[in-house]
Amino acid sequence: MLTAVLKKMGDIALGEFKVVIIDRLSRVETKIDHIESYLKEVKADVNQIKHRTGRLESAVTEIQTVLTKNGFSLNQPPVLSPGSPLKLTEVGESLAKRFDGYNFIETNKEFFLVLLEKNNPITGYDVQEMAKKVLEESVSHPIFNPIKKIVYQEGSNIEPVLSVLGIILRDTYLKAHPEI
């Protein structure tokens, strides 16, 4: 009789254990189904992103081609750091030294200050923008020949040099006009 009771208890325990296992397996199966469904959605999203990325790569290549044809280098490190006022970065300072920018502006200060004063800048921002514009408009003047010679020999672009010189000229003008 004891054996029969123990067997019955074992069967009950085993039955309950089976129920627990089946319940847990059912939950795991449900979670796996959810994960599989989610992965299908993710896969669809990834495929969509791949498609868009391909289109973006094509667009960027076209933009690079146009910029390169117009003399812009996409590998040019930034010469100005953002903020107010703009400042030269280490690369900008290096460019200023390589082209003797501080001496160039100092030597030709009167020439550039007269041009800036004709524009009558009112704010520091006006001075900053007009300084670069004055330099861009003066590139054909003989004072730029040494700079253009270096730019030509290096096969580079004068634009970053003008950005650097523009900041130096801005600062020179603002020192001469502290009221701004």
Tab-separated table of N, CA and C in Angstrom:
chain	number	residue	atom	x	y	z
A	1	MET	N	0.810	-1.178	0.000
A	1	MET	CA	0.000	0.000	0.000
A	1	MET	C	0.862	1.253	0.000
A	2	LEU	N	1.907	1.228	0.797
A	2	LEU	CA	2.816	2.365	0.842
A	2	LEU	C	3.426	2.598	-0.524
A	3	THR	N	3.735	1.554	-1.194
A	3	THR	CA	4.313	1.675	-2.525
A	3	THR	C	3.315	2.315	-3.470
A	4	ALA	N	2.062	1.927	-3.375
A	4	ALA	CA	1.031	2.485	-4.245
A	4	ALA	C	0.833	3.960	-3.954
A	5	VAL	N	0.872	4.339	-2.680
A	5	VAL	CA	0.708	5.747	-2.286
A	5	VAL	C	1.884	6.560	-2.819
A	6	LEU	N	3.093	6.020	-2.643
A	6	LEU	CA	4.284	6.731	-3.132
A	6	LEU	C	4.243	6.877	-4.649
A	7	LYS	N	3.782	5.818	-5.307
A	7	LYS	CA	3.680	5.871	-6.762
A	7	LYS	C	2.670	6.925	-7.169
A	8	LYS	N	1.552	6.986	-6.484
A	8	LYS	CA	0.505	7.970	-6.775
A	8	LYS	C	1.043	9.377	-6.549
A	9	MET	N	1.781	9.583	-5.448
A	9	MET	CA	2.362	10.895	-5.150
A	9	MET	C	3.386	11.270	-6.221
A	10	GLY	N	4.160	10.314	-6.626
A	10	GLY	CA	5.146	10.554	-7.687
A	10	GLY	C	4.473	10.943	-8.984
A	11	ASP	N	3.367	10.238	-9.302
A	11	ASP	CA	2.642	10.553	-10.530
A	11	ASP	C	2.065	11.968	-10.475
A	12	ILE	N	1.539	12.331	-9.307
A	12	ILE	CA	0.973	13.682	-9.141
A	12	ILE	C	2.081	14.723	-9.287
A	13	ALA	N	3.206	14.504	-8.595
A	13	ALA	CA	4.329	15.441	-8.654
A	13	ALA	C	4.858	15.536	-10.079
A	14	LEU	N	4.977	14.373	-10.727
A	14	LEU	CA	5.458	14.353	-12.101
A	14	LEU	C	4.472	15.063	-13.020
A	15	GLY	N	3.199	14.888	-12.784
A	15	GLY	CA	2.164	15.559	-13.578
A	15	GLY	C	2.247	17.064	-13.411
A	16	GLU	N	2.408	17.511	-12.153
A	16	GLU	CA	2.521	18.947	-11.897
A	16	GLU	C	3.802	19.495	-12.517
A	17	PHE	N	4.872	18.724	-12.439
A	17	PHE	CA	6.145	19.127	-13.026
A	17	PHE	C	5.994	19.277	-14.541
A	18	LYS	N	5.263	18.307	-15.151
A	18	LYS	CA	5.023	18.373	-16.588
A	18	LYS	C	4.233	19.627	-16.936
A	19	VAL	N	3.236	19.949	-16.123
A	19	VAL	CA	2.416	21.137	-16.366
A	19	VAL	C	3.281	22.392	-16.297
A	20	VAL	N	4.144	22.462	-15.283
A	20	VAL	CA	5.035	23.622	-15.124
A	20	VAL	C	5.974	23.721	-16.324
A	21	ILE	N	6.561	22.609	-16.716
A	21	ILE	CA	7.487	22.591	-17.850
A	21	ILE	C	6.759	23.003	-19.127
A	22	ILE	N	5.588	22.439	-19.350
A	22	ILE	CA	4.818	22.768	-20.557
A	22	ILE	C	4.444	24.243	-20.561
A	23	ASP	N	4.051	24.775	-19.389
A	23	ASP	CA	3.707	26.195	-19.280
A	23	ASP	C	4.922	27.069	-19.606
A	24	ARG	N	6.054	26.712	-19.039
A	24	ARG	CA	7.281	27.489	-19.294
A	24	ARG	C	7.693	27.395	-20.763
A	25	LEU	N	7.617	26.218	-21.328
A	25	LEU	CA	7.953	26.050	-22.740
A	25	LEU	C	7.016	26.867	-23.624
A	26	SER	N	5.757	26.932	-23.237
A	26	SER	CA	4.779	27.718	-23.984
A	26	SER	C	5.146	29.202	-23.940
A	27	ARG	N	5.552	29.673	-22.755
A	27	ARG	CA	5.968	31.074	-22.611
A	27	ARG	C	7.217	31.359	-23.452
A	28	VAL	N	8.178	30.450	-23.407
A	28	VAL	CA	9.406	30.613	-24.189
A	28	VAL	C	9.064	30.646	-25.678
A	29	GLU	N	8.169	29.747	-26.085
A	29	GLU	CA	7.766	29.695	-27.490
A	29	GLU	C	7.097	31.004	-27.911
A	30	THR	N	6.264	31.574	-27.042
A	30	THR	CA	5.608	32.850	-27.327
A	30	THR	C	6.645	33.961	-27.469
A	31	LYS	N	7.614	33.969	-26.548
A	31	LYS	CA	8.672	34.982	-26.619
A	31	LYS	C	9.490	34.831	-27.898
A	32	ILE	N	9.793	33.612	-28.272
A	32	ILE	CA	10.545	33.362	-29.507
A	32	ILE	C	9.747	33.853	-30.708
A	33	ASP	N	8.438	33.602	-30.705
A	33	ASP	CA	7.585	34.083	-31.796
A	33	ASP	C	7.636	35.611	-31.893
A	34	HIS	N	7.583	36.282	-30.724
A	34	HIS	CA	7.656	37.747	-30.710
A	34	HIS	C	9.013	38.224	-31.236
A	35	ILE	N	10.066	37.560	-30.809
A	35	ILE	CA	11.413	37.933	-31.255
A	35	ILE	C	11.546	37.738	-32.763
A	36	GLU	N	11.049	36.616	-33.267
A	36	GLU	CA	11.111	36.364	-34.711
A	36	GLU	C	10.337	37.429	-35.482
A	37	SER	N	9.175	37.793	-34.972
A	37	SER	CA	8.364	38.827	-35.615
A	37	SER	C	9.110	40.165	-35.604
A	38	TYR	N	9.698	40.492	-34.465
A	38	TYR	CA	10.455	41.738	-34.327
A	38	TYR	C	11.660	41.742	-35.272
A	39	LEU	N	12.361	40.619	-35.360
A	39	LEU	CA	13.522	40.525	-36.240
A	39	LEU	C	13.132	40.709	-37.703
A	40	LYS	N	11.953	40.222	-38.092
A	40	LYS	CA	11.475	40.434	-39.460
A	40	LYS	C	11.277	41.930	-39.724
A	41	GLU	N	10.708	42.637	-38.730
A	41	GLU	CA	10.520	44.081	-38.862
A	41	GLU	C	11.867	44.792	-38.949
A	42	VAL	N	12.802	44.389	-38.089
A	42	VAL	CA	14.135	44.998	-38.089
A	42	VAL	C	14.821	44.757	-39.429
A	43	LYS	N	14.695	43.539	-39.938
A	43	LYS	CA	15.306	43.207	-41.226
A	43	LYS	C	14.731	44.093	-42.330
A	44	ALA	N	13.427	44.303	-42.308
A	44	ALA	CA	12.797	45.171	-43.308
A	44	ALA	C	13.321	46.601	-43.170
A	45	ASP	N	13.445	47.074	-41.919
A	45	ASP	CA	13.977	48.418	-41.680
A	45	ASP	C	15.425	48.529	-42.150
A	46	VAL	N	16.231	47.517	-41.869
A	46	VAL	CA	17.638	47.517	-42.286
A	46	VAL	C	17.731	47.553	-43.804
A	47	ASN	N	16.900	46.787	-44.472
A	47	ASN	CA	16.901	46.797	-45.938
A	47	ASN	C	16.524	48.175	-46.480
A	48	GLN	N	15.559	48.807	-45.828
A	48	GLN	CA	15.148	50.148	-46.230
A	48	GLN	C	16.297	51.140	-46.002
A	49	ILE	N	16.982	51.013	-44.874
A	49	ILE	CA	18.127	51.880	-44.572
A	49	ILE	C	19.243	51.657	-45.589
A	50	LYS	N	19.506	50.403	-45.934
A	50	LYS	CA	20.530	50.104	-46.942
A	50	LYS	C	20.191	50.788	-48.263
A	51	HIS	N	18.932	50.729	-48.633
A	51	HIS	CA	18.495	51.353	-49.885
A	51	HIS	C	18.719	52.865	-49.826
A	52	ARG	N	18.301	53.476	-48.725
A	52	ARG	CA	18.472	54.926	-48.568
A	52	ARG	C	19.947	55.300	-48.506
A	53	THR	N	20.742	54.502	-47.812
A	53	THR	CA	22.173	54.770	-47.708
A	53	THR	C	22.818	54.731	-49.089
A	54	GLY	N	22.414	53.790	-49.898
A	54	GLY	CA	22.930	53.714	-51.263
A	54	GLY	C	22.619	54.971	-52.048
A	55	ARG	N	21.394	55.457	-51.888
A	55	ARG	CA	21.012	56.699	-52.573
A	55	ARG	C	21.805	57.882	-52.030
A	56	LEU	N	22.018	57.917	-50.707
A	56	LEU	CA	22.804	59.000	-50.107
A	56	LEU	C	24.249	58.967	-50.581
A	57	GLU	N	24.822	57.774	-50.661
A	57	GLU	CA	26.199	57.650	-51.145
A	57	GLU	C	26.316	58.193	-52.564
A	58	SER	N	25.344	57.895	-53.392
A	58	SER	CA	25.353	58.413	-54.764
A	58	SER	C	25.263	59.934	-54.769
A	59	ALA	N	24.392	60.475	-53.931
A	59	ALA	CA	24.235	61.929	-53.859
A	59	ALA	C	25.513	62.592	-53.357
A	60	VAL	N	26.134	62.019	-52.335
A	60	VAL	CA	27.379	62.578	-51.794
A	60	VAL	C	28.474	62.541	-52.853
A	61	THR	N	28.548	61.456	-53.603
A	61	THR	CA	29.543	61.353	-54.671
A	61	THR	C	29.326	62.453	-55.705
A	62	GLU	N	28.074	62.699	-56.060
A	62	GLU	CA	27.776	63.777	-57.013
A	62	GLU	C	28.187	65.131	-56.447
A	63	ILE	N	27.883	65.370	-55.175
A	63	ILE	CA	28.248	66.637	-54.533
A	63	ILE	C	29.764	66.786	-54.496
A	64	GLN	N	30.473	65.723	-54.127
A	64	GLN	CA	31.937	65.768	-54.102
A	64	GLN	C	32.489	66.102	-55.482
A	65	THR	N	31.918	65.512	-56.506
A	65	THR	CA	32.382	65.764	-57.868
A	65	THR	C	32.213	67.231	-58.233
A	66	VAL	N	31.048	67.786	-57.941
A	66	VAL	CA	30.791	69.191	-58.256
A	66	VAL	C	31.730	70.093	-57.459
A	67	LEU	N	31.877	69.831	-56.166
A	67	LEU	CA	32.753	70.660	-55.340
A	67	LEU	C	34.200	70.577	-55.808
A	68	THR	N	34.661	69.388	-56.124
A	68	THR	CA	36.037	69.213	-56.574
A	68	THR	C	36.263	69.944	-57.893
A	69	LYS	N	35.298	69.852	-58.807
A	69	LYS	CA	35.422	70.566	-60.085
A	69	LYS	C	35.490	72.070	-59.877
A	70	ASN	N	34.882	72.563	-58.802
A	70	ASN	CA	34.885	73.996	-58.510
A	70	ASN	C	36.011	74.407	-57.568
A	71	GLY	N	36.965	73.521	-57.364
A	71	GLY	CA	38.164	73.879	-56.620
A	71	GLY	C	38.103	73.686	-55.121
A	72	PHE	N	37.072	73.040	-54.618
A	72	PHE	CA	36.975	72.820	-53.179
A	72	PHE	C	37.552	71.456	-52.828
A	73	SER	N	38.317	71.424	-51.762
A	73	SER	CA	38.870	70.160	-51.291
A	73	SER	C	38.054	69.688	-50.106
A	74	LEU	N	37.545	68.474	-50.179
A	74	LEU	CA	36.738	67.939	-49.084
A	74	LEU	C	37.611	67.401	-47.962
A	75	ASN	N	38.896	67.321	-48.201
A	75	ASN	CA	39.818	66.841	-47.176
A	75	ASN	C	40.466	67.993	-46.422
A	76	GLN	N	40.074	69.217	-46.736
A	76	GLN	CA	40.663	70.391	-46.107
A	76	GLN	C	40.206	70.475	-44.651
A	77	PRO	N	41.148	70.431	-43.719
A	77	PRO	CA	40.747	70.557	-42.316
A	77	PRO	C	40.243	71.970	-42.026
A	78	PRO	N	39.347	72.106	-41.086
A	78	PRO	CA	38.802	73.427	-40.788
A	78	PRO	C	39.867	74.354	-40.212
A	79	VAL	N	39.871	75.590	-40.711
A	79	VAL	CA	40.855	76.566	-40.250
A	79	VAL	C	40.269	77.510	-39.211
A	80	LEU	N	38.943	77.515	-39.087
A	80	LEU	CA	38.278	78.390	-38.126
A	80	LEU	C	37.475	77.563	-37.139
A	81	SER	N	37.525	77.975	-35.882
A	81	SER	CA	36.706	77.284	-34.886
A	81	SER	C	35.419	78.076	-34.699
A	82	PRO	N	34.313	77.368	-34.535
A	82	PRO	CA	33.039	78.060	-34.378
A	82	PRO	C	32.989	78.821	-33.062
A	83	GLY	N	32.104	79.748	-33.006
A	83	GLY	CA	31.934	80.552	-31.802
A	83	GLY	C	31.885	82.011	-32.205
A	84	SER	N	31.813	82.845	-31.216
A	84	SER	CA	31.783	84.269	-31.489
A	84	SER	C	32.772	84.973	-30.580
A	85	PRO	N	33.748	85.599	-31.158
A	85	PRO	CA	34.042	85.654	-32.588
A	85	PRO	C	34.750	84.381	-33.060
A	86	LEU	N	34.742	84.183	-34.379
A	86	LEU	CA	35.476	83.055	-34.946
A	86	LEU	C	36.952	83.192	-34.593
A	87	LYS	N	37.590	82.055	-34.377
A	87	LYS	CA	39.017	82.046	-34.053
A	87	LYS	C	39.707	81.048	-34.969
A	88	LEU	N	41.022	81.225	-35.109
A	88	LEU	CA	41.792	80.275	-35.900
A	88	LEU	C	41.997	78.995	-35.103
A	89	THR	N	41.872	77.874	-35.772
A	89	THR	CA	42.202	76.588	-35.158
A	89	THR	C	43.715	76.405	-35.245
A	90	GLU	N	44.217	75.289	-34.731
A	90	GLU	CA	45.644	74.993	-34.876
A	90	GLU	C	46.018	74.926	-36.349
A	91	VAL	N	45.140	74.348	-37.146
A	91	VAL	CA	45.389	74.270	-38.591
A	91	VAL	C	45.413	75.677	-39.180
A	92	GLY	N	44.502	76.532	-38.736
A	92	GLY	CA	44.470	77.918	-39.203
A	92	GLY	C	45.730	78.670	-38.822
A	93	GLU	N	46.187	78.480	-37.584
A	93	GLU	CA	47.435	79.120	-37.138
A	93	GLU	C	48.614	78.620	-37.959
A	94	SER	N	48.625	77.329	-38.228
A	94	SER	CA	49.693	76.744	-39.041
A	94	SER	C	49.689	77.349	-40.448
A	95	LEU	N	48.507	77.517	-40.997
A	95	LEU	CA	48.376	78.130	-42.320
A	95	LEU	C	48.840	79.586	-42.285
A	96	ALA	N	48.490	80.300	-41.220
A	96	ALA	CA	48.922	81.694	-41.069
A	96	ALA	C	50.446	81.780	-41.047
A	97	LYS	N	51.086	80.843	-40.363
A	97	LYS	CA	52.557	80.836	-40.320
A	97	LYS	C	53.144	80.481	-41.677
A	98	ARG	N	52.591	79.456	-42.318
A	98	ARG	CA	53.128	79.003	-43.600
A	98	ARG	C	53.060	80.102	-44.661
A	99	PHE	N	51.997	80.903	-44.627
A	99	PHE	CA	51.838	81.972	-45.610
A	99	PHE	C	52.233	83.335	-45.042
A	100	ASP	N	52.842	83.342	-43.866
A	100	ASP	CA	53.281	84.572	-43.208
A	100	ASP	C	52.124	85.573	-43.126
A	101	GLY	N	50.955	85.057	-42.729
A	101	GLY	CA	49.722	85.827	-42.738
A	101	GLY	C	49.718	87.064	-41.864
A	102	TYR	N	50.273	86.949	-40.659
A	102	TYR	CA	50.280	88.111	-39.764
A	102	TYR	C	51.125	89.232	-40.365
A	103	ASN	N	52.290	88.870	-40.888
A	103	ASN	CA	53.167	89.859	-41.512
A	103	ASN	C	52.530	90.417	-42.787
A	104	PHE	N	51.867	89.571	-43.557
A	104	PHE	CA	51.201	90.006	-44.787
A	104	PHE	C	50.161	91.084	-44.480
A	105	ILE	N	49.334	90.849	-43.482
A	105	ILE	CA	48.299	91.832	-43.123
A	105	ILE	C	48.947	93.088	-42.546
A	106	GLU	N	49.938	92.924	-41.687
A	106	GLU	CA	50.613	94.088	-41.087
A	106	GLU	C	51.282	94.944	-42.164
A	107	THR	N	51.970	94.304	-43.088
A	107	THR	CA	52.670	95.026	-44.158
A	107	THR	C	51.691	95.772	-45.062
A	108	ASN	N	50.532	95.186	-45.292
A	108	ASN	CA	49.542	95.771	-46.208
A	108	ASN	C	48.334	96.342	-45.471
A	109	LYS	N	48.529	96.621	-44.198
A	109	LYS	CA	47.437	97.072	-43.333
A	109	LYS	C	46.726	98.307	-43.895
A	110	GLU	N	47.481	99.317	-44.285
A	110	GLU	CA	46.861	100.556	-44.769
A	110	GLU	C	45.996	100.298	-46.006
A	111	PHE	N	46.500	99.476	-46.910
A	111	PHE	CA	45.755	99.136	-48.125
A	111	PHE	C	44.405	98.515	-47.764
A	112	PHE	N	44.436	97.532	-46.867
A	112	PHE	CA	43.203	96.820	-46.509
A	112	PHE	C	42.277	97.657	-45.627
A	113	LEU	N	42.851	98.432	-44.702
A	113	LEU	CA	42.004	99.239	-43.816
A	113	LEU	C	41.222	100.282	-44.604
A	114	VAL	N	41.857	100.872	-45.614
A	114	VAL	CA	41.148	101.845	-46.455
A	114	VAL	C	39.961	101.175	-47.149
A	115	LEU	N	40.193	99.986	-47.682
A	115	LEU	CA	39.103	99.259	-48.356
A	115	LEU	C	37.978	98.912	-47.380
A	116	LEU	N	38.349	98.501	-46.179
A	116	LEU	CA	37.326	98.171	-45.176
A	116	LEU	C	36.542	99.411	-44.761
A	117	GLU	N	37.240	100.513	-44.554
A	117	GLU	CA	36.572	101.740	-44.107
A	117	GLU	C	35.592	102.262	-45.150
A	118	LYS	N	35.868	102.006	-46.430
A	118	LYS	CA	34.928	102.408	-47.483
A	118	LYS	C	33.579	101.709	-47.311
A	119	ASN	N	33.596	100.514	-46.732
A	119	ASN	CA	32.363	99.748	-46.515
A	119	ASN	C	31.641	100.154	-45.242
A	120	ASN	N	32.302	100.942	-44.389
A	120	ASN	CA	31.720	101.454	-43.149
A	120	ASN	C	31.071	100.359	-42.294
A	121	PRO	N	31.842	99.366	-41.878
A	121	PRO	CA	31.263	98.312	-41.036
A	121	PRO	C	30.823	98.869	-39.684
A	122	ILE	N	29.702	98.380	-39.198
A	122	ILE	CA	29.134	98.892	-37.948
A	122	ILE	C	29.358	97.926	-36.785
A	123	THR	N	29.266	96.644	-37.063
A	123	THR	CA	29.417	95.643	-35.999
A	123	THR	C	30.654	94.784	-36.255
A	124	GLY	N	31.047	94.043	-35.244
A	124	GLY	CA	32.161	93.110	-35.394
A	124	GLY	C	31.886	92.092	-36.486
A	125	TYR	N	30.649	91.667	-36.585
A	125	TYR	CA	30.277	90.720	-37.636
A	125	TYR	C	30.458	91.346	-39.016
A	126	ASP	N	30.048	92.623	-39.148
A	126	ASP	CA	30.244	93.325	-40.421
A	126	ASP	C	31.721	93.342	-40.793
A	127	VAL	N	32.555	93.658	-39.818
A	127	VAL	CA	34.002	93.706	-40.059
A	127	VAL	C	34.491	92.338	-40.517
A	128	GLN	N	34.067	91.301	-39.834
A	128	GLN	CA	34.496	89.934	-40.159
A	128	GLN	C	34.122	89.565	-41.593
A	129	GLU	N	32.875	89.813	-41.974
A	129	GLU	CA	32.415	89.465	-43.321
A	129	GLU	C	33.065	90.346	-44.383
A	130	MET	N	33.174	91.633	-44.102
A	130	MET	CA	33.765	92.551	-45.076
A	130	MET	C	35.264	92.311	-45.236
A	131	ALA	N	35.926	91.911	-44.168
A	131	ALA	CA	37.363	91.621	-44.251
A	131	ALA	C	37.607	90.502	-45.254
A	132	LYS	N	36.836	89.447	-45.157
A	132	LYS	CA	37.013	88.336	-46.107
A	132	LYS	C	36.648	88.776	-47.523
A	133	LYS	N	35.586	89.564	-47.650
A	133	LYS	CA	35.165	90.041	-48.972
A	133	LYS	C	36.243	90.925	-49.597
A	134	VAL	N	36.810	91.830	-48.807
A	134	VAL	CA	37.875	92.712	-49.296
A	134	VAL	C	39.065	91.883	-49.772
A	135	LEU	N	39.417	90.869	-49.017
A	135	LEU	CA	40.530	90.002	-49.413
A	135	LEU	C	40.209	89.258	-50.707
A	136	GLU	N	39.008	88.715	-50.799
A	136	GLU	CA	38.610	87.987	-52.015
A	136	GLU	C	38.650	88.892	-53.239
A	137	GLU	N	38.204	90.133	-53.065
A	137	GLU	CA	38.187	91.078	-54.182
A	137	GLU	C	39.583	91.591	-54.530
A	138	SER	N	40.534	91.429	-53.626
A	138	SER	CA	41.894	91.942	-53.833
A	138	SER	C	42.875	90.883	-54.312
A	139	VAL	N	42.438	89.661	-54.481
A	139	VAL	CA	43.342	88.564	-54.842
A	139	VAL	C	44.113	88.854	-56.128
A	140	SER	N	43.528	89.606	-57.039
A	140	SER	CA	44.221	89.899	-58.297
A	140	SER	C	45.281	90.996	-58.143
A	141	HIS	N	45.324	91.665	-56.994
A	141	HIS	CA	46.327	92.708	-56.747
A	141	HIS	C	47.702	92.056	-56.584
A	142	PRO	N	48.756	92.724	-57.060
A	142	PRO	CA	50.113	92.156	-56.981
A	142	PRO	C	50.583	91.784	-55.568
A	143	ILE	N	50.015	92.401	-54.536
A	143	ILE	CA	50.461	92.043	-53.177
A	143	ILE	C	50.173	90.578	-52.851
A	144	PHE	N	49.234	89.980	-53.569
A	144	PHE	CA	48.885	88.573	-53.337
A	144	PHE	C	49.758	87.596	-54.125
A	145	ASN	N	50.605	88.093	-55.008
A	145	ASN	CA	51.399	87.200	-55.856
A	145	ASN	C	52.217	86.174	-55.079
A	146	PRO	N	52.908	86.544	-53.994
A	146	PRO	CA	53.663	85.515	-53.255
A	146	PRO	C	52.756	84.410	-52.692
A	147	ILE	N	51.591	84.791	-52.210
A	147	ILE	CA	50.646	83.802	-51.665
A	147	ILE	C	50.117	82.916	-52.788
A	148	LYS	N	49.730	83.530	-53.896
A	148	LYS	CA	49.203	82.754	-55.028
A	148	LYS	C	50.262	81.809	-55.586
A	149	LYS	N	51.515	82.240	-55.549
A	149	LYS	CA	52.597	81.384	-56.048
A	149	LYS	C	52.689	80.108	-55.208
A	150	ILE	N	52.633	80.260	-53.887
A	150	ILE	CA	52.699	79.092	-52.991
A	150	ILE	C	51.477	78.194	-53.199
A	151	VAL	N	50.299	78.797	-53.264
A	151	VAL	CA	49.063	78.026	-53.465
A	151	VAL	C	49.149	77.236	-54.768
A	152	TYR	N	49.649	77.886	-55.807
A	152	TYR	CA	49.770	77.224	-57.113
A	152	TYR	C	50.773	76.074	-57.053
A	153	GLN	N	51.921	76.318	-56.427
A	153	GLN	CA	52.957	75.280	-56.340
A	153	GLN	C	52.481	74.075	-55.534
A	154	GLU	N	51.664	74.322	-54.529
A	154	GLU	CA	51.157	73.228	-53.693
A	154	GLU	C	49.934	72.554	-54.314
A	155	GLY	N	49.378	73.173	-55.336
A	155	GLY	CA	48.168	72.620	-55.942
A	155	GLY	C	46.988	72.671	-54.996
A	156	SER	N	46.982	73.684	-54.133
A	156	SER	CA	45.896	73.795	-53.157
A	156	SER	C	44.942	74.910	-53.564
A	157	ASN	N	44.096	75.302	-52.644
A	157	ASN	CA	43.052	76.287	-52.886
A	157	ASN	C	43.337	77.505	-52.019
A	158	ILE	N	43.103	78.684	-52.548
A	158	ILE	CA	43.374	79.909	-51.797
A	158	ILE	C	42.285	80.214	-50.766
A	159	GLU	N	41.123	79.580	-50.891
A	159	GLU	CA	39.985	79.864	-50.006
A	159	GLU	C	40.327	79.749	-48.515
A	160	PRO	N	40.947	78.658	-48.062
A	160	PRO	CA	41.284	78.587	-46.634
A	160	PRO	C	42.275	79.672	-46.206
A	161	VAL	N	43.183	80.030	-47.101
A	161	VAL	CA	44.152	81.092	-46.793
A	161	VAL	C	43.414	82.406	-46.601
A	162	LEU	N	42.445	82.684	-47.464
A	162	LEU	CA	41.665	83.916	-47.340
A	162	LEU	C	40.840	83.921	-46.057
A	163	SER	N	40.331	82.768	-45.660
A	163	SER	CA	39.583	82.684	-44.392
A	163	SER	C	40.483	83.047	-43.220
A	164	VAL	N	41.695	82.523	-43.234
A	164	VAL	CA	42.657	82.811	-42.161
A	164	VAL	C	43.039	84.287	-42.182
A	165	LEU	N	43.387	84.801	-43.363
A	165	LEU	CA	43.757	86.217	-43.474
A	165	LEU	C	42.590	87.116	-43.083
A	166	GLY	N	41.370	86.681	-43.374
A	166	GLY	CA	40.189	87.463	-43.011
A	166	GLY	C	40.064	87.654	-41.509
A	167	ILE	N	40.368	86.612	-40.747
A	167	ILE	CA	40.310	86.722	-39.279
A	167	ILE	C	41.419	87.645	-38.776
A	168	ILE	N	42.601	87.523	-39.362
A	168	ILE	CA	43.719	88.392	-38.962
A	168	ILE	C	43.389	89.845	-39.296
A	169	LEU	N	42.842	90.083	-40.492
A	169	LEU	CA	42.460	91.443	-40.889
A	169	LEU	C	41.336	91.972	-40.004
A	170	ARG	N	40.369	91.136	-39.683
A	170	ARG	CA	39.277	91.550	-38.789
A	170	ARG	C	39.837	92.040	-37.462
A	171	ASP	N	40.730	91.246	-36.878
A	171	ASP	CA	41.312	91.615	-35.585
A	171	ASP	C	42.131	92.896	-35.687
A	172	THR	N	42.853	93.065	-36.795
A	172	THR	CA	43.651	94.280	-37.008
A	172	THR	C	42.736	95.496	-37.100
A	173	TYR	N	41.647	95.369	-37.834
A	173	TYR	CA	40.698	96.472	-37.987
A	173	TYR	C	40.044	96.811	-36.646
A	174	LEU	N	39.647	95.785	-35.906
A	174	LEU	CA	38.984	96.030	-34.618
A	174	LEU	C	39.932	96.674	-33.603
A	175	LYS	N	41.225	96.370	-33.684
A	175	LYS	CA	42.199	97.049	-32.807
A	175	LYS	C	42.281	98.528	-33.156
A	176	ALA	N	42.187	98.838	-34.447
A	176	ALA	CA	42.244	100.232	-34.888
A	176	ALA	C	40.925	100.958	-34.625
A	177	HIS	N	39.865	100.202	-34.400
A	177	HIS	CA	38.530	100.775	-34.165
A	177	HIS	C	37.900	100.129	-32.929
A	178	PRO	N	38.399	100.449	-31.748
A	178	PRO	CA	37.874	99.820	-30.527
A	178	PRO	C	36.416	100.188	-30.233
A	179	GLU	N	35.900	101.203	-30.896
A	179	GLU	CA	34.504	101.603	-30.670
A	179	GLU	C	33.514	100.584	-31.226
A	180	ILE	N	33.980	99.688	-32.076
A	180	ILE	CA	33.080	98.674	-32.656
A	180	ILE	C	32.961	97.509	-31.702
